[in-house]
PDB file of C-alpha atoms in Angstrom:
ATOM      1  CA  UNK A 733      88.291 130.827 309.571  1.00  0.00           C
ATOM      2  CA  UNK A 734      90.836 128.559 307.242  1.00  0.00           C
ATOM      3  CA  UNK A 735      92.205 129.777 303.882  1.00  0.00           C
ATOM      4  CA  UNK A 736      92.374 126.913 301.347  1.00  0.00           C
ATOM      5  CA  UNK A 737      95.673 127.704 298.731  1.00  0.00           C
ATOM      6  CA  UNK A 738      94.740 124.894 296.064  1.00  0.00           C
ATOM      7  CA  UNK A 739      93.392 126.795 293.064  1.00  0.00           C
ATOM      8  CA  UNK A 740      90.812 124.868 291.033  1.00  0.00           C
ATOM      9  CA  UNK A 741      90.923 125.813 287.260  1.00  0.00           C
ATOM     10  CA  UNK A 742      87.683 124.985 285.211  1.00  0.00           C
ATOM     11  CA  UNK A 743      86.506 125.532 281.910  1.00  0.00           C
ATOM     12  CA  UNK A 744      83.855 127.852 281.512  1.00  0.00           C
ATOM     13  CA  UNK A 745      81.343 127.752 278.961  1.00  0.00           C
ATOM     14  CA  UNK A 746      78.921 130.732 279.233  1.00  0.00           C
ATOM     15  CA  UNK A 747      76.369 128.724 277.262  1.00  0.00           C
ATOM     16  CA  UNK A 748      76.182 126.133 279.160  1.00  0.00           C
ATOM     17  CA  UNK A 749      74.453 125.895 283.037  1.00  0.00           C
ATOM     18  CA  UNK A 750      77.937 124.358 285.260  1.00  0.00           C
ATOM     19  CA  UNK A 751      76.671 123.693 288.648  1.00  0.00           C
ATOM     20  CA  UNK A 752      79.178 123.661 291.253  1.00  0.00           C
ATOM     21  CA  UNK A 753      78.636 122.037 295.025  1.00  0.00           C
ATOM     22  CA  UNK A 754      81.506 122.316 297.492  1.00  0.00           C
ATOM     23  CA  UNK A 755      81.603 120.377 300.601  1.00  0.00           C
ATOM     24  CA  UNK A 756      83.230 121.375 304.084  1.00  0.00           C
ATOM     25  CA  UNK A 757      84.570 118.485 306.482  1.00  0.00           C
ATOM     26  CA  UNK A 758      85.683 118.416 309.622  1.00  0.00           C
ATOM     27  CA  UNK A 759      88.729 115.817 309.267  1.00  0.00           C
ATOM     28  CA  UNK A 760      90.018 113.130 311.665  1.00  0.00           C
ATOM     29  CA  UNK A 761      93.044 111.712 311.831  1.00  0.00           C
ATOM     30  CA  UNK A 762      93.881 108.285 310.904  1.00  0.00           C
ATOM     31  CA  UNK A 763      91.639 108.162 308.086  1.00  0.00           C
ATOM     32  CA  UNK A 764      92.108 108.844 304.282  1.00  0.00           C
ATOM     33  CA  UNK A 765      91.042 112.285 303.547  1.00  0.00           C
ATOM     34  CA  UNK A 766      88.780 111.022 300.036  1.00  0.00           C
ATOM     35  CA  UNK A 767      87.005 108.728 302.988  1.00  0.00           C
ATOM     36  CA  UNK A 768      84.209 110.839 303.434  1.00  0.00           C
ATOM     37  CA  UNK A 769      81.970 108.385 305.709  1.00  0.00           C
ATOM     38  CA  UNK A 770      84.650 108.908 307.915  1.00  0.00           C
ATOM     39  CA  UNK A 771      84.763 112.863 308.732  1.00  0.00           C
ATOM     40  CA  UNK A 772      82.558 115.115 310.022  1.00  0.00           C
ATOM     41  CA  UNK A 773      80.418 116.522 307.262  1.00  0.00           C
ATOM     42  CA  UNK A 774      80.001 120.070 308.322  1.00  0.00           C
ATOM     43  CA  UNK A 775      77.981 122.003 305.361  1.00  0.00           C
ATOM     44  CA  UNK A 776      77.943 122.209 301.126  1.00  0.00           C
ATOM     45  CA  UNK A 777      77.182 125.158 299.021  1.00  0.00           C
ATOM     46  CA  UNK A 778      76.323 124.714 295.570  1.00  0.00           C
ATOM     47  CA  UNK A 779      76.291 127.962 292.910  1.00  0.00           C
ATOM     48  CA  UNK A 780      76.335 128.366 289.564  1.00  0.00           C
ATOM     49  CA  UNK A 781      79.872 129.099 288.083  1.00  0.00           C
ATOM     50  CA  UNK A 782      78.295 131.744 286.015  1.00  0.00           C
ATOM     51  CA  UNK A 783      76.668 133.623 288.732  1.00  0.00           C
ATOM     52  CA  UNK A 784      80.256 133.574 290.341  1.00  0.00           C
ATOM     53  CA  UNK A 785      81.995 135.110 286.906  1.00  0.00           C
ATOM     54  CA  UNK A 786      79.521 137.860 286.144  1.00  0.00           C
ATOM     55  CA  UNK A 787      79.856 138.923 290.216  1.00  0.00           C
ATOM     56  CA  UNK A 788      80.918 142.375 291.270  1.00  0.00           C
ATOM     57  CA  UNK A 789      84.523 141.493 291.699  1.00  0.00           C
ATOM     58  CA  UNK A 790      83.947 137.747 290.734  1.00  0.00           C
ATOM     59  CA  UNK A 791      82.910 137.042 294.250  1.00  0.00           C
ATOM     60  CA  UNK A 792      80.458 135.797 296.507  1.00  0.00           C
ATOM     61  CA  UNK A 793      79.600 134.276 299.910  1.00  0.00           C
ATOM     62  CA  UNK A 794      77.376 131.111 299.598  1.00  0.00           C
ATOM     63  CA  UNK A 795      76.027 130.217 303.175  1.00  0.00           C
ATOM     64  CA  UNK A 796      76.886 126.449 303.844  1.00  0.00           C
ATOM     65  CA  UNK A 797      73.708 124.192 304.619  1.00  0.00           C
ATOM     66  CA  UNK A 798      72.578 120.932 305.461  1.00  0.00           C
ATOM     67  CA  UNK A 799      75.369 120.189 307.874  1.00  0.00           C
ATOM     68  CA  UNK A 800      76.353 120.712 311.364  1.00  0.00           C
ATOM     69  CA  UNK A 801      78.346 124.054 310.884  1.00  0.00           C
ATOM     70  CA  UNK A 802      77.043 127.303 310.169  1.00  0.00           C
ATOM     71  CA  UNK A 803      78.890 130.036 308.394  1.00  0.00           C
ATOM     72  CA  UNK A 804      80.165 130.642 304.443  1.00  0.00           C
ATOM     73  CA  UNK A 805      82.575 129.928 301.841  1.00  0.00           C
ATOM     74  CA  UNK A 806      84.433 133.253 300.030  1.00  0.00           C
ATOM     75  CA  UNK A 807      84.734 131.879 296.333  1.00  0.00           C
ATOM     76  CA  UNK A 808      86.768 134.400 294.178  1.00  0.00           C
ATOM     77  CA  UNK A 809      87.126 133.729 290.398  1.00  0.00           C
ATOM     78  CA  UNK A 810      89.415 135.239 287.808  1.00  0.00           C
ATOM     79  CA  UNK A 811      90.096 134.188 284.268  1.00  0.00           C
ATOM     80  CA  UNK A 812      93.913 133.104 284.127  1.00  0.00           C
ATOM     81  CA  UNK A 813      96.565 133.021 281.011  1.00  0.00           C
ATOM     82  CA  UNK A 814      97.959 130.194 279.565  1.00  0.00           C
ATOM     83  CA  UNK A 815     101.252 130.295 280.456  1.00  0.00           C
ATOM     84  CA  UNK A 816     103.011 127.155 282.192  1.00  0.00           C
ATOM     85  CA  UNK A 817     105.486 129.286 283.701  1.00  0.00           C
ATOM     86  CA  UNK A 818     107.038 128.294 287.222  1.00  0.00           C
ATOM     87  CA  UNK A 819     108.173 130.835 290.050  1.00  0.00           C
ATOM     88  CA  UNK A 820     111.378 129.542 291.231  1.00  0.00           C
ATOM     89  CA  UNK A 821     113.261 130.680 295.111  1.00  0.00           C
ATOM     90  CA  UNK A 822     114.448 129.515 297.993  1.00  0.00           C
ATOM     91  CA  UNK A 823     112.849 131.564 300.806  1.00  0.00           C
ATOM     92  CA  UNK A 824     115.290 132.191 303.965  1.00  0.00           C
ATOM     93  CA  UNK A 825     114.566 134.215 307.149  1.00  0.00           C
ATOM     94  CA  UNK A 826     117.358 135.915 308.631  1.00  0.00           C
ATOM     95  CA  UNK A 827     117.055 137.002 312.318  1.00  0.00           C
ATOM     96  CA  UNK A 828     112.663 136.948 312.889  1.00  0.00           C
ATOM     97  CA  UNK A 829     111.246 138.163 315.799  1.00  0.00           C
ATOM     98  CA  UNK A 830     110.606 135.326 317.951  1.00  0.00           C
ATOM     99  CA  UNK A 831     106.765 134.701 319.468  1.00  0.00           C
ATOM    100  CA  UNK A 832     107.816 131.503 321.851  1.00  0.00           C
ATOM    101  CA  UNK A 833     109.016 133.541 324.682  1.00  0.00           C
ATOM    102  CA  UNK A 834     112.104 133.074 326.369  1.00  0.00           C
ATOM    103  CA  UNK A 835     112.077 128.949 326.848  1.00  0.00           C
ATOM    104  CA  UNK A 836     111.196 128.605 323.075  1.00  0.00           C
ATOM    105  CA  UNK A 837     111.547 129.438 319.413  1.00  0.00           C
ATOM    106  CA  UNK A 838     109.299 130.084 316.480  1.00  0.00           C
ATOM    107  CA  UNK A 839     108.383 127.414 314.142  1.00  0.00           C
ATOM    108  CA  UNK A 840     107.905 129.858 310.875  1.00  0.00           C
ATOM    109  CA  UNK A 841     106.115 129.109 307.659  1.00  0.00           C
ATOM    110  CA  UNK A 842     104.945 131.403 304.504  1.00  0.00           C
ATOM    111  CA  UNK A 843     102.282 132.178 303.311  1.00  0.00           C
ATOM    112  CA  UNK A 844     101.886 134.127 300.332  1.00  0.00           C
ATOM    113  CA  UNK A 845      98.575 135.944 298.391  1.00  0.00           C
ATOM    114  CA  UNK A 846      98.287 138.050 295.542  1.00  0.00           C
ATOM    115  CA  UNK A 847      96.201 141.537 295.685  1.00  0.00           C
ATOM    116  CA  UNK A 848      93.085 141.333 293.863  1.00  0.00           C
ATOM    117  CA  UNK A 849      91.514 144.482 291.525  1.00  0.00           C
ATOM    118  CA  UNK A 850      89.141 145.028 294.940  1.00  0.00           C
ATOM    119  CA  UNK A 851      92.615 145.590 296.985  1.00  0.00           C
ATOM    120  CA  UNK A 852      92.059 142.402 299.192  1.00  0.00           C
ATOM    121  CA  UNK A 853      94.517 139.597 299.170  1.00  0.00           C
ATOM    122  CA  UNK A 854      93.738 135.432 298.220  1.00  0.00           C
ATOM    123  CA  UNK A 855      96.285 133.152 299.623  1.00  0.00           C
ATOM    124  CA  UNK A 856      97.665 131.288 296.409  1.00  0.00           C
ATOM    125  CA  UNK A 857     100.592 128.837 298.608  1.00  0.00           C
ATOM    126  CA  UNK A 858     101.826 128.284 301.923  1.00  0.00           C
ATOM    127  CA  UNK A 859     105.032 126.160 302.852  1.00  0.00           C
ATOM    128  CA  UNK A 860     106.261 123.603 305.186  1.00  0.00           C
ATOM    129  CA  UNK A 861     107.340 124.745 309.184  1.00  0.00           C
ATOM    130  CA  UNK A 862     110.902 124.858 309.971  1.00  0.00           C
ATOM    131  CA  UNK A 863     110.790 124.085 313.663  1.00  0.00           C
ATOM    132  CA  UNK A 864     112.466 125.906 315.986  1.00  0.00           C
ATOM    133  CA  UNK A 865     114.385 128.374 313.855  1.00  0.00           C
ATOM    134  CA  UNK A 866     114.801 132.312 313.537  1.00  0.00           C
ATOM    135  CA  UNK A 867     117.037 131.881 310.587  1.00  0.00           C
ATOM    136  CA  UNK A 868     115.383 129.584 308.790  1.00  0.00           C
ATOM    137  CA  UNK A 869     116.094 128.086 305.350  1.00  0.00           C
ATOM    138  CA  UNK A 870     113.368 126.664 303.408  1.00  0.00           C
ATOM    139  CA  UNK A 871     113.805 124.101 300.212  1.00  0.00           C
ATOM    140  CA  UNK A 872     114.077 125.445 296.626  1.00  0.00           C
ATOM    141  CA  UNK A 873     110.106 125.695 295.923  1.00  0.00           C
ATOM    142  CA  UNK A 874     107.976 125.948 292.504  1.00  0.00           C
ATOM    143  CA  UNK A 875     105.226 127.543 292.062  1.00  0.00           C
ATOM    144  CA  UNK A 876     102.894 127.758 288.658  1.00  0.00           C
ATOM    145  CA  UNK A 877     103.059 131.639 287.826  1.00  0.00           C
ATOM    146  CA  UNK A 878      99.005 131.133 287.422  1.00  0.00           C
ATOM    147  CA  UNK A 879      98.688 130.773 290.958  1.00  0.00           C
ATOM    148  CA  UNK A 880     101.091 133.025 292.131  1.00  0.00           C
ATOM    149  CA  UNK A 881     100.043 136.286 289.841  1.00  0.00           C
ATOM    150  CA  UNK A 882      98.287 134.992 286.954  1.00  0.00           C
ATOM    151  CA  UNK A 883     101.245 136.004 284.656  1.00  0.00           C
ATOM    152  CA  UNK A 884     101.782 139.414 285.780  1.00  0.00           C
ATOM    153  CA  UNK A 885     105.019 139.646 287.392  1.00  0.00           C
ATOM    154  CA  UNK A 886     104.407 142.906 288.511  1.00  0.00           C
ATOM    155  CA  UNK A 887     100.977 142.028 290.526  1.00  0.00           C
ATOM    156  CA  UNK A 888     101.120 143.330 294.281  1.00  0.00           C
ATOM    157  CA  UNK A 889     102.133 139.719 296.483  1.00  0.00           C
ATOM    158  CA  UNK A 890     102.448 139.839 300.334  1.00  0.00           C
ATOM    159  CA  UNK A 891     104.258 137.239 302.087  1.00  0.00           C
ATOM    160  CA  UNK A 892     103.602 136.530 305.371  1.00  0.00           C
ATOM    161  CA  UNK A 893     105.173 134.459 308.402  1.00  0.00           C
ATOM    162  CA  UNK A 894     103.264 132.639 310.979  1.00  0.00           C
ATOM    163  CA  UNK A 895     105.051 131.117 314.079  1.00  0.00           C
ATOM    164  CA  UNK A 896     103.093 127.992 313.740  1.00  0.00           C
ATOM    165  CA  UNK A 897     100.673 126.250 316.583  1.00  0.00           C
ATOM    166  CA  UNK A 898      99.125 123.071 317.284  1.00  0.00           C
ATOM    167  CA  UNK A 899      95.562 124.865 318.207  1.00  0.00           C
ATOM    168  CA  UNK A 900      95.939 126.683 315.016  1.00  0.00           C
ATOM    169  CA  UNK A 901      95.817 129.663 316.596  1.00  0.00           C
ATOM    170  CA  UNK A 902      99.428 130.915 314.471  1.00  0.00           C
ATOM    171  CA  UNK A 903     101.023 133.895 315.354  1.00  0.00           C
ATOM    172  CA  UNK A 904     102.391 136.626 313.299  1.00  0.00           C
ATOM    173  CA  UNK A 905     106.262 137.474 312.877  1.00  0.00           C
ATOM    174  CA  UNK A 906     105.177 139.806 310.138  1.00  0.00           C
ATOM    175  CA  UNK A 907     105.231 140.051 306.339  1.00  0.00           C
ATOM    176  CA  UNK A 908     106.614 141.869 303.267  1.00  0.00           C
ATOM    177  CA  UNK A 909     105.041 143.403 300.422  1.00  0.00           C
ATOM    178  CA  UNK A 910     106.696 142.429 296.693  1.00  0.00           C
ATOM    179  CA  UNK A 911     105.999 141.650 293.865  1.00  0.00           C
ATOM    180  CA  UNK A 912     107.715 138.424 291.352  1.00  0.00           C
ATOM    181  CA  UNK A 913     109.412 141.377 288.750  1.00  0.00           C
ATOM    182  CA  UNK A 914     111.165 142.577 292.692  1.00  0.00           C
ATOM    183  CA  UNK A 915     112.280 139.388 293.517  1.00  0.00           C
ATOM    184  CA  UNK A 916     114.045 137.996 290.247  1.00  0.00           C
ATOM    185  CA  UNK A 917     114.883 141.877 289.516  1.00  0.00           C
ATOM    186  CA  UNK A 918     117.319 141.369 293.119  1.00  0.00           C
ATOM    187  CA  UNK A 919     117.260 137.643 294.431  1.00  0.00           C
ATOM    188  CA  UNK A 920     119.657 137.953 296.979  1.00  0.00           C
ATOM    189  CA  UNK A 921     118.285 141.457 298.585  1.00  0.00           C
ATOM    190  CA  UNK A 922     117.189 140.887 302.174  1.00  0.00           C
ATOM    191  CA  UNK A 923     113.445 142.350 302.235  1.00  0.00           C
ATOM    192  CA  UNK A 924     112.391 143.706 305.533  1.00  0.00           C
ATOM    193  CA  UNK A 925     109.754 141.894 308.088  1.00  0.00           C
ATOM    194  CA  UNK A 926     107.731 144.455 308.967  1.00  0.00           C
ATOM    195  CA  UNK A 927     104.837 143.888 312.155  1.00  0.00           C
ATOM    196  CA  UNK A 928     102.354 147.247 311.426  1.00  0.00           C
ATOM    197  CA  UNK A 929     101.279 146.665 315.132  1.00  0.00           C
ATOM    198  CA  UNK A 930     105.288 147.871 315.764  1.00  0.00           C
ATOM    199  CA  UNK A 931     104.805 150.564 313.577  1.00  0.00           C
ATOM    200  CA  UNK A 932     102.543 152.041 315.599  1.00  0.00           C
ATOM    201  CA  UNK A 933     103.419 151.384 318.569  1.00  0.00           C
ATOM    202  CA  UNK A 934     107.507 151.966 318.373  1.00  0.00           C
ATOM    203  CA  UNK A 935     109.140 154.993 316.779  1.00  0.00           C
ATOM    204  CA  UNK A 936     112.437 153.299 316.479  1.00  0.00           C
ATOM    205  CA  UNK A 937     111.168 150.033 315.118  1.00  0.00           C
ATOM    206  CA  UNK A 938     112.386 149.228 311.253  1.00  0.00           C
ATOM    207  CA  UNK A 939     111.985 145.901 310.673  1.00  0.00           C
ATOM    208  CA  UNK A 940     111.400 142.213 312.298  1.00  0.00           C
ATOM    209  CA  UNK A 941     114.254 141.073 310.131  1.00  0.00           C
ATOM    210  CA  UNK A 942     114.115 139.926 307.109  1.00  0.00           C
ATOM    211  CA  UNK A 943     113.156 137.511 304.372  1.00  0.00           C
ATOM    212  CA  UNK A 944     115.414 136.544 301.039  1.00  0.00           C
ATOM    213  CA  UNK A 945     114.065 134.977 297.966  1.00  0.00           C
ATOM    214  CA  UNK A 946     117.230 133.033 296.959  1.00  0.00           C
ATOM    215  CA  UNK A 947     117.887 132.387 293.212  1.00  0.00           C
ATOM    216  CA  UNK A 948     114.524 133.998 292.419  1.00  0.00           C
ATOM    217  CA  UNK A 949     114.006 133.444 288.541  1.00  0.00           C
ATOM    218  CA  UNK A 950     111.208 132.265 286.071  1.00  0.00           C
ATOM    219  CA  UNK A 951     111.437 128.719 284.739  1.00  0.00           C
ATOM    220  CA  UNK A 952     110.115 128.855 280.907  1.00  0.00           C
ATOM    221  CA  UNK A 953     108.056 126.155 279.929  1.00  0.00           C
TER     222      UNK A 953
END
């Protein structure tokens, strides 16, 4: 069940009929990834791009076909400013609950989203692993303020940290809820992990430690 982070931006023209096919691969290493002949072909779905903008929500679930998979793609539209605006922070973990066991440590990476109108979250960027670290310190990152909120810096984000896996199977150390106007507002404030299955389970649990968004600030373009 993969979440793709590339957004695609298009230009829509109501007037005009834009047929859109997207095709699912299975990929195999060794081999460029624009080598098609190469991968597994596993399914395409084609829509119309209009169909997809006057959806409730601007959503839908085409069913792939004429490949050896079987399943659907979630498309999601949304009409974006124009604003070439980059997000600017260097994410560090401080302390994370470790999911290795005792003869290992977590290999985190992010992953943020942003909430949608419907209340449901699209992943919009993930970053790099930092192997075997509970503190650790990611590179100074940019991301286009399209992607990451379409503009609004006060649009719900939630970023969440996987303990990562070869099998792809990544576990959860948690996430936090914020927003862009929280994190330039306070760049150096250490926002708590939390785990909800903790909550529940552990009255004295308050956090899985915690995640800073060093030198958070808008670069103007």
């Amino acid at each position: 069940n993969p979440s793709w982070s590339t957004c695609f931006t298009l230009d829509y023209m109501f007037e005009v009929e834009q047929e859109i096919t997207i095709r699912t691969y299975h990929y195999h290493d060794g081999s460029a990834q624009e080598d098609f002949g190469k991968h597994t072909f596993l399914g395409e779905a084609t829509f119309l791009l209009a169909s997809l903008m006057v959806a409730h929500d601007q959503k839908m679930s085409p069913k792939l076909v004429s490949g050896k998979a079987t399943g659907s793609l979630d498309l999601r539209a949304e009409s974006h400013t124009n604003t070439r605006d980059l997000f600017c922070a260097a994410f560090q973990g401080i302390r994370l609950s470790n999911k290795d066991g005792f003869f290992g440590t977590s290999d985190p990476f992010l992953v943020i989203s942003r909430m949608n109108e419907d209340g449901q979250y699209t992943v919009v960027w993930k970053s790099s692993k930092i192997d075997n670290s509970l503190n650790p310190v990611w590179a100074t990152v940019k991301i286009s303020m399209n992607s990451l909120c379409n503009g609004d810096v006060h649009r719900p984000l939630k970023i969440e940290i996987f303990d990562w896996d070869s099998n792809g199977k990544h576990d959860t150390m948690g996430h936090v809820e914020t927003s862009v106007q929280a994190m330039i507002s306070n760049p150096e404030a250490q926002m708590d992990v939390i785990e909800p299955a903790k909550v529940k389970t552990k009255k004295t649990y308050t956090n899985s430690g915690h995640l800073v968004a060093g030198g958070a600030h808008i670069e103007h373009h």
